[in-house]
Amino acid sequence: MPSEKKISSASDCISFMQAGCELKKVRPNSRIYNRFFTLDTDLQALRWEPSKKDLEKAKLDISAIKEIRLGKNTETFRNNGLADQICEDCAFSILHGENYESLDLVANSADVANIWVSGLRYLVSRSKQPHDFMEGNQSTPRFMWLKTVFEAADIDGNGIMLEDTSVELIKQLNPTLKESKIRLKFKEIQKSKEKLTTRVTEEEFCEAFCELCTRPEVYFLLVQISKNKEYLDANDLMLFLEAEQGVTHITENMCLDIIRRYELSEEGRQKGFLAIDGFTQYLLSPECDIFDPEQKKVAQDMTQPLSHYYINASHNTYLIEDQFRGPADINGYVRALKMGCRSIELDVNDGSDNEPILCNRNNMTTHLSFRSVIEVINKFAFVASEYPLILCLGNHCSLAQQKVMVQQMRKVFGSKLYTEAPLPSESYLPSPEKLKRMIIVKGKKLPSDPDVLEGEVTDEDEEAEMSRRMSVDYNGEQKQIWLCRELSDLVSICKSVQYRDFELSMKSQNYWEICSFSETEASRIANEYPEDFVNYNKKFLSRVYPSAMRIDSSNLNPQDFWNCGCQIVAMNFQTPGPMMDLHTGWFLQNGGCGYVLRPSIMRDEVSYFSANTKGIVPGVSPLVLHIKIISGQNFPKPKGACAKGDVIDPYVCIEIHGIPADCSEQRTKTVQQNSDNPIFDETFEFQVNLPELAMIRFVVLDDDYIGDEFIGQYTIPFECLQPGYRHVPLRSFVGDIMEHVTLFVHIAITNRSGGGKPQKRSLSVRMGKKVREYTMLRNIGLKTIDDIFKIAVHPLREAIDMRENMQNTIVSVKELCGLPPIASLKQCLLTLSSRLITSDSTPSVSLVMKDNFPYLEPLGAIPDVQKKMLAAYDLMIQESRFLIEMADTVQEKIVQCQKAGMEFHEELHNLGAKEGLKGRKLNKATESFAWNITVLKGQGDLLKNAKNEALENMKQIQLACLSCGLSKAPSSGAEAKSKRSLEAIEEKEGGEDSGKL
């Protein structure tokens, strides 16, 4: 079947519009009408029918168009009762006339909306020379480049070449294309021209290449950011990187360097422009990867106690198959260590010839010598990470072979073995930084009496212990084994002890002791005592291992235990699937070093956090994640699919994993029979209450599958997301990166004020304080302390009001500019300037710095539409100024209350006892105290961050105004003043140490 023609140029858009299509016309009265829209053949007007108006009135002159907006970004859409049912990506608006009236339309797909928006923008920008495009693609930089490519390959210089040569040439330019698809395209072109020969002309080669290699979604993006040209210059690219991709400190030279590296044509590299093919290459490059490059190296504080980190951990490391029958294999250790694993397991048994061995006791036919295993561990221990490696020793050996183990470990590991005795004067474990390149043995330990050379300790055999507990004659007693002094002395800061209960542990457990929990036991504790589990893990290490019932070596969900602060959640690395995807994705951050710092709310000595939180976390500001799934590239057929053609019907699932309040899942529509470049164009929003613990998993599935639906997935921590247009490199079921298989997405992160649906945002702005949520302090029941916290109520409300007021005014400005909440203030100023600069390029307003704040003042009479926008802009500056000037004072009040409250921390139990509080009431008072301290610290931090954000906004607004020409005629005095104002803002930003908590 002939393939559908792709849009690859402005003339394609114009041709489509001239042919016309049906669009829905949205009226302010909530009515929606179906109308057929066309573009006149002379390109001067847009017409629609049927209409009650006469034919000459049911039209819109291209010359009257002021602006074209994509999305539901006008008052008509925001206030329309049916707006919820309208897809954001299918909606667009044409603003026309002096009063910026809007013609609001909805296409039947995002692709069609993009064609109309791109075509109309092109016509408006070319209104003075509307027939330029009629020259066709012959003179475009892309065509000129393709011509040189063809001529270089046309050895005879006849202007034609063999089809085989043409196919090979296109494959060289785009290796992802299938040969069969290229040949089919040539046949289509030749059939349309009723040609009998299979020789390919230059024109046919260029047409085939443009049809096959143009991604419409990238073309629409290019036209949008290049101000309706068909290439980007250095200024376009700089603006794209700053406003859309979130890149800071970008210069024109850096942009020219990108152009030189990615532009395919010699002419483009010399003249400094990036055409569609080079731009596509750039977007696919590692520079536009979704994963933050800063997180590809160690980026977190590594000087905290070991108990403050999540640790990459493996279960039954010696297995590469299931734990029931799988043989022991040395490659299990190689794979785990290369993947950054920092906690591995060794189950050691007696072997022949006094040589300890590792084996699966359900399959004794294959075993590994203990020496060979530790030699491999020594070789690969610090290849992927230089931070400490924990050996979880399952000792089932006789005393004689235990001594052999010790000799071999001391000989092989040498000075890497960490055997320093823990200091009782310390309260916490050493840091990963201090323990760099050290190997720590976790195991049982004899009492410290040096005269005791051997003794009985409880068995570390977890599976056998579980089996005994489940048997009918289990009496609660644990099996005992003998331990020699030499092996005991290798254990220092990871002494294995039995968990009893939290009350006992918090009183008597030493910081160097570690408890292991079965999955079942840990789940019960997490459900019944979530707050206690988090508090326990602030000081002590916890290890969670999979249930013995998982005989297929399936994996537990690590997120359930990370939410409780459990550091060592042991995974079956040999079993791929969603749970292992989460684990692998999580430990990609922090340079893949195997240690990830827990959120401060789970580390601070006095803080409140519950793993079962169903709503907002105290002291943490929720964020809104906006994900647009744009398209997919080169999806393979599912590996396990039964006999079925190569055609697939893909769709994308987006999963959010984190605390229970954040867990969510949404999916795109299915794209029928398209694996090469399916276009989804769907936008999703997720509220994330604790971003530091959240992960995003993209999963691509086949909707018309037989046997297997899985195509690919990618899992990434929230904190590692890069904003803007990004390609997601999909991984196979077993976790391997699949070459050229990607998802093209747009990522934006806003706070709650800038999130949500447009009509609800404007409602919240109008209602103001009536719908505002305040984080409340809790009553403790001790008057002295409650009186201190009451003093903080007013400054807390002030802090929240200042932040929310500033954010609401920013949202209002974005709405009046016709931009979505994910837009930056720089994008707002660019849109604003296009309306405030007259046809003869003179601004109707001017930037005036008052007390170092960027105000805009009219230079004469301005229309009501512009007055409304300037009023919203002024209010934004006023609220930002108020926050900047008042933040330190309010924050100081909050900090003082926090300090005054903390003075009672040590005496809390004694004060409670004097007031008659005990048992549950005393625990509740302690919990409420921690809640209040967490709220005060969090709100203080949020206010400080809001001030820094406001200062940065003021700086960006001033820079944008200067670059857009919204300043008075330049003079040396004015320039000097602007420069001084910028320096003043930077000084304010730099001197923010007074508010530290």
Tab-separated table of C-alpha atoms in Angstrom, residues 685-848:
chain	number	residue	atom	x	y	z
A	685	GLU	CA	0.108	15.812	34.093
A	686	PHE	CA	1.129	14.205	37.373
A	687	GLN	CA	1.310	15.818	40.816
A	688	VAL	CA	4.443	14.630	42.621
A	689	ASN	CA	4.436	15.269	46.379
A	690	LEU	CA	7.908	13.921	47.170
A	691	PRO	CA	10.032	14.335	44.019
A	692	GLU	CA	13.214	12.997	45.655
A	693	LEU	CA	11.634	9.516	45.977
A	694	ALA	CA	9.770	9.457	42.656
A	695	MET	CA	10.612	7.564	39.467
A	696	ILE	CA	9.110	7.671	35.984
A	697	ARG	CA	8.851	4.510	33.889
A	698	PHE	CA	8.035	4.773	30.180
A	699	VAL	CA	6.720	1.482	28.773
A	700	VAL	CA	5.949	0.853	25.086
A	701	LEU	CA	3.533	-2.011	24.378
A	702	ASP	CA	1.852	-3.597	21.359
A	703	ASP	CA	-1.944	-3.382	21.465
A	704	ASP	CA	-2.447	-6.115	18.855
A	705	TYR	CA	-0.127	-8.745	20.279
A	706	ILE	CA	-0.003	-12.520	20.194
A	707	GLY	CA	2.065	-14.004	23.014
A	708	ASP	CA	4.102	-10.945	24.010
A	709	GLU	CA	3.216	-7.249	24.136
A	710	PHE	CA	6.463	-5.754	25.516
A	711	ILE	CA	8.413	-3.516	23.105
A	712	GLY	CA	10.683	-1.476	25.396
A	713	GLN	CA	10.950	0.561	28.599
A	714	TYR	CA	13.040	3.218	30.309
A	715	THR	CA	13.040	4.077	34.021
A	716	ILE	CA	14.502	7.320	35.385
A	717	PRO	CA	14.533	9.028	38.801
A	718	PHE	CA	12.485	12.260	38.866
A	719	GLU	CA	15.563	14.216	40.007
A	720	CYS	CA	17.446	13.151	36.841
A	721	LEU	CA	14.897	14.461	34.324
A	722	GLN	CA	16.039	17.174	31.936
A	723	PRO	CA	13.365	19.649	30.786
A	724	GLY	CA	12.521	20.383	27.170
A	725	TYR	CA	12.445	18.232	24.042
A	726	ARG	CA	14.239	14.970	24.777
A	727	HIS	CA	14.749	11.503	23.333
A	728	VAL	CA	14.269	8.544	25.686
A	729	PRO	CA	16.569	5.579	24.845
A	730	LEU	CA	14.418	2.476	25.302
A	731	ARG	CA	15.756	-0.695	26.916
A	732	SER	CA	14.872	-4.290	26.109
A	733	PHE	CA	13.165	-6.667	28.561
A	734	VAL	CA	16.558	-7.752	29.921
A	735	GLY	CA	17.679	-4.126	30.322
A	736	ASP	CA	19.932	-3.643	27.278
A	737	ILE	CA	19.834	-0.320	25.379
A	738	MET	CA	18.243	-0.904	21.953
A	739	GLU	CA	20.065	0.959	19.172
A	740	HIS	CA	18.028	3.715	17.470
A	741	VAL	CA	14.848	2.796	19.447
A	742	THR	CA	13.607	5.964	21.149
A	743	LEU	CA	10.632	7.931	22.404
A	744	PHE	CA	10.504	11.663	21.611
A	745	VAL	CA	9.001	13.584	24.528
A	746	HIS	CA	8.677	17.054	26.013
A	747	ILE	CA	9.259	17.413	29.760
A	748	ALA	CA	8.304	20.376	31.954
A	749	ILE	CA	8.137	20.698	35.742
A	750	THR	CA	6.109	23.428	37.470
A	751	ASN	CA	4.883	24.049	40.990
A	752	ARG	CA	1.191	23.494	41.749
A	753	SER	CA	0.231	27.108	41.018
A	754	GLY	CA	1.503	26.754	37.484
A	755	GLY	CA	0.005	23.317	36.982
A	756	GLY	CA	-3.447	21.873	36.531
A	757	LYS	CA	-6.006	22.602	33.858
A	758	PRO	CA	-6.097	26.176	32.482
A	759	GLN	CA	-9.671	26.996	33.465
A	760	LYS	CA	-9.044	25.773	37.005
A	761	ARG	CA	-5.897	27.864	37.234
A	762	SER	CA	-7.719	31.064	36.334
A	763	LEU	CA	-10.441	30.172	38.838
A	764	SER	CA	-7.880	29.747	41.616
A	765	VAL	CA	-6.331	33.105	40.714
A	766	ARG	CA	-9.712	34.826	40.935
A	767	MET	CA	-10.703	33.151	44.194
A	768	GLY	CA	-7.345	33.828	45.767
A	769	LYS	CA	-7.107	33.027	49.454
A	770	LYS	CA	-10.505	31.291	49.691
A	771	VAL	CA	-9.156	28.040	48.233
A	772	ARG	CA	-5.634	28.311	49.604
A	773	GLU	CA	-4.320	25.379	51.615
A	774	TYR	CA	-2.153	26.095	54.642
A	775	THR	CA	0.066	23.465	56.225
A	776	MET	CA	-1.186	23.352	59.814
A	777	LEU	CA	0.913	22.932	62.945
A	778	ARG	CA	-0.220	20.221	65.348
A	779	ASN	CA	-1.142	20.578	69.011
A	780	ILE	CA	1.330	18.680	71.214
A	781	GLY	CA	-0.531	18.814	74.521
A	782	LEU	CA	2.303	20.523	76.406
A	783	LYS	CA	1.412	24.197	76.940
A	784	THR	CA	4.988	25.533	77.116
A	785	ILE	CA	5.905	24.050	73.734
A	786	ASP	CA	2.502	24.703	72.130
A	787	ASP	CA	2.823	28.413	73.023
A	788	ILE	CA	6.135	28.587	71.142
A	789	PHE	CA	4.692	26.937	68.030
A	790	LYS	CA	1.642	29.269	68.111
A	791	ILE	CA	3.997	32.207	67.510
A	792	ALA	CA	4.923	30.592	64.165
A	793	VAL	CA	1.327	30.389	62.828
A	794	HIS	CA	1.222	33.953	61.471
A	795	PRO	CA	4.682	33.975	59.794
A	796	LEU	CA	3.870	30.572	58.250
A	797	ARG	CA	0.696	31.986	56.687
A	798	GLU	CA	2.650	35.027	55.508
A	799	ALA	CA	5.274	32.784	53.887
A	800	ILE	CA	2.671	30.680	52.060
A	801	ASP	CA	0.712	33.787	50.966
A	802	MET	CA	3.816	35.476	49.561
A	803	ARG	CA	4.828	32.390	47.567
A	804	GLU	CA	1.328	31.663	46.274
A	805	ASN	CA	0.610	35.312	45.387
A	806	MET	CA	3.789	35.562	43.360
A	807	GLN	CA	3.088	32.280	41.551
A	808	ASN	CA	-0.522	33.258	40.803
A	809	THR	CA	0.559	36.543	39.199
A	810	ILE	CA	3.100	34.673	37.045
A	811	VAL	CA	0.337	32.293	35.903
A	812	SER	CA	-1.879	35.295	35.030
A	813	VAL	CA	0.870	36.814	32.875
A	814	LYS	CA	1.390	33.484	31.096
A	815	GLU	CA	-2.348	33.150	30.435
A	816	LEU	CA	-2.625	36.684	29.019
A	817	CYS	CA	0.377	35.955	26.794
A	818	GLY	CA	-1.475	32.872	25.566
A	819	LEU	CA	1.175	30.528	26.913
A	820	PRO	CA	0.774	27.295	28.908
A	821	PRO	CA	1.952	27.057	32.556
A	822	ILE	CA	5.086	25.215	31.454
A	823	ALA	CA	6.333	28.287	29.536
A	824	SER	CA	9.286	30.268	30.915
A	825	LEU	CA	9.177	33.999	31.717
A	826	LYS	CA	11.642	34.543	28.877
A	827	GLN	CA	9.082	33.039	26.459
A	828	CYS	CA	6.429	35.354	28.004
A	829	LEU	CA	8.565	38.439	27.351
A	830	LEU	CA	9.222	37.369	23.763
A	831	THR	CA	5.477	36.999	23.171
A	832	LEU	CA	4.767	40.249	24.981
A	833	SER	CA	7.370	42.159	22.974
A	834	SER	CA	5.841	41.022	19.664
A	835	ARG	CA	2.657	42.864	20.667
A	836	LEU	CA	4.340	45.888	22.192
A	837	ILE	CA	6.561	46.678	19.206
A	838	THR	CA	4.760	48.551	16.414
A	839	SER	CA	4.907	47.830	12.682
A	840	ASP	CA	7.747	50.327	12.227
A	841	SER	CA	9.815	48.433	14.874
A	842	THR	CA	9.459	51.042	17.633
A	843	PRO	CA	8.402	49.854	21.104
A	844	SER	CA	5.155	51.176	22.612
A	845	VAL	CA	6.560	50.620	26.127
A	846	SER	CA	9.961	51.029	27.682
A	847	LEU	CA	11.912	49.177	30.339
A	848	VAL	CA	12.420	51.408	33.389
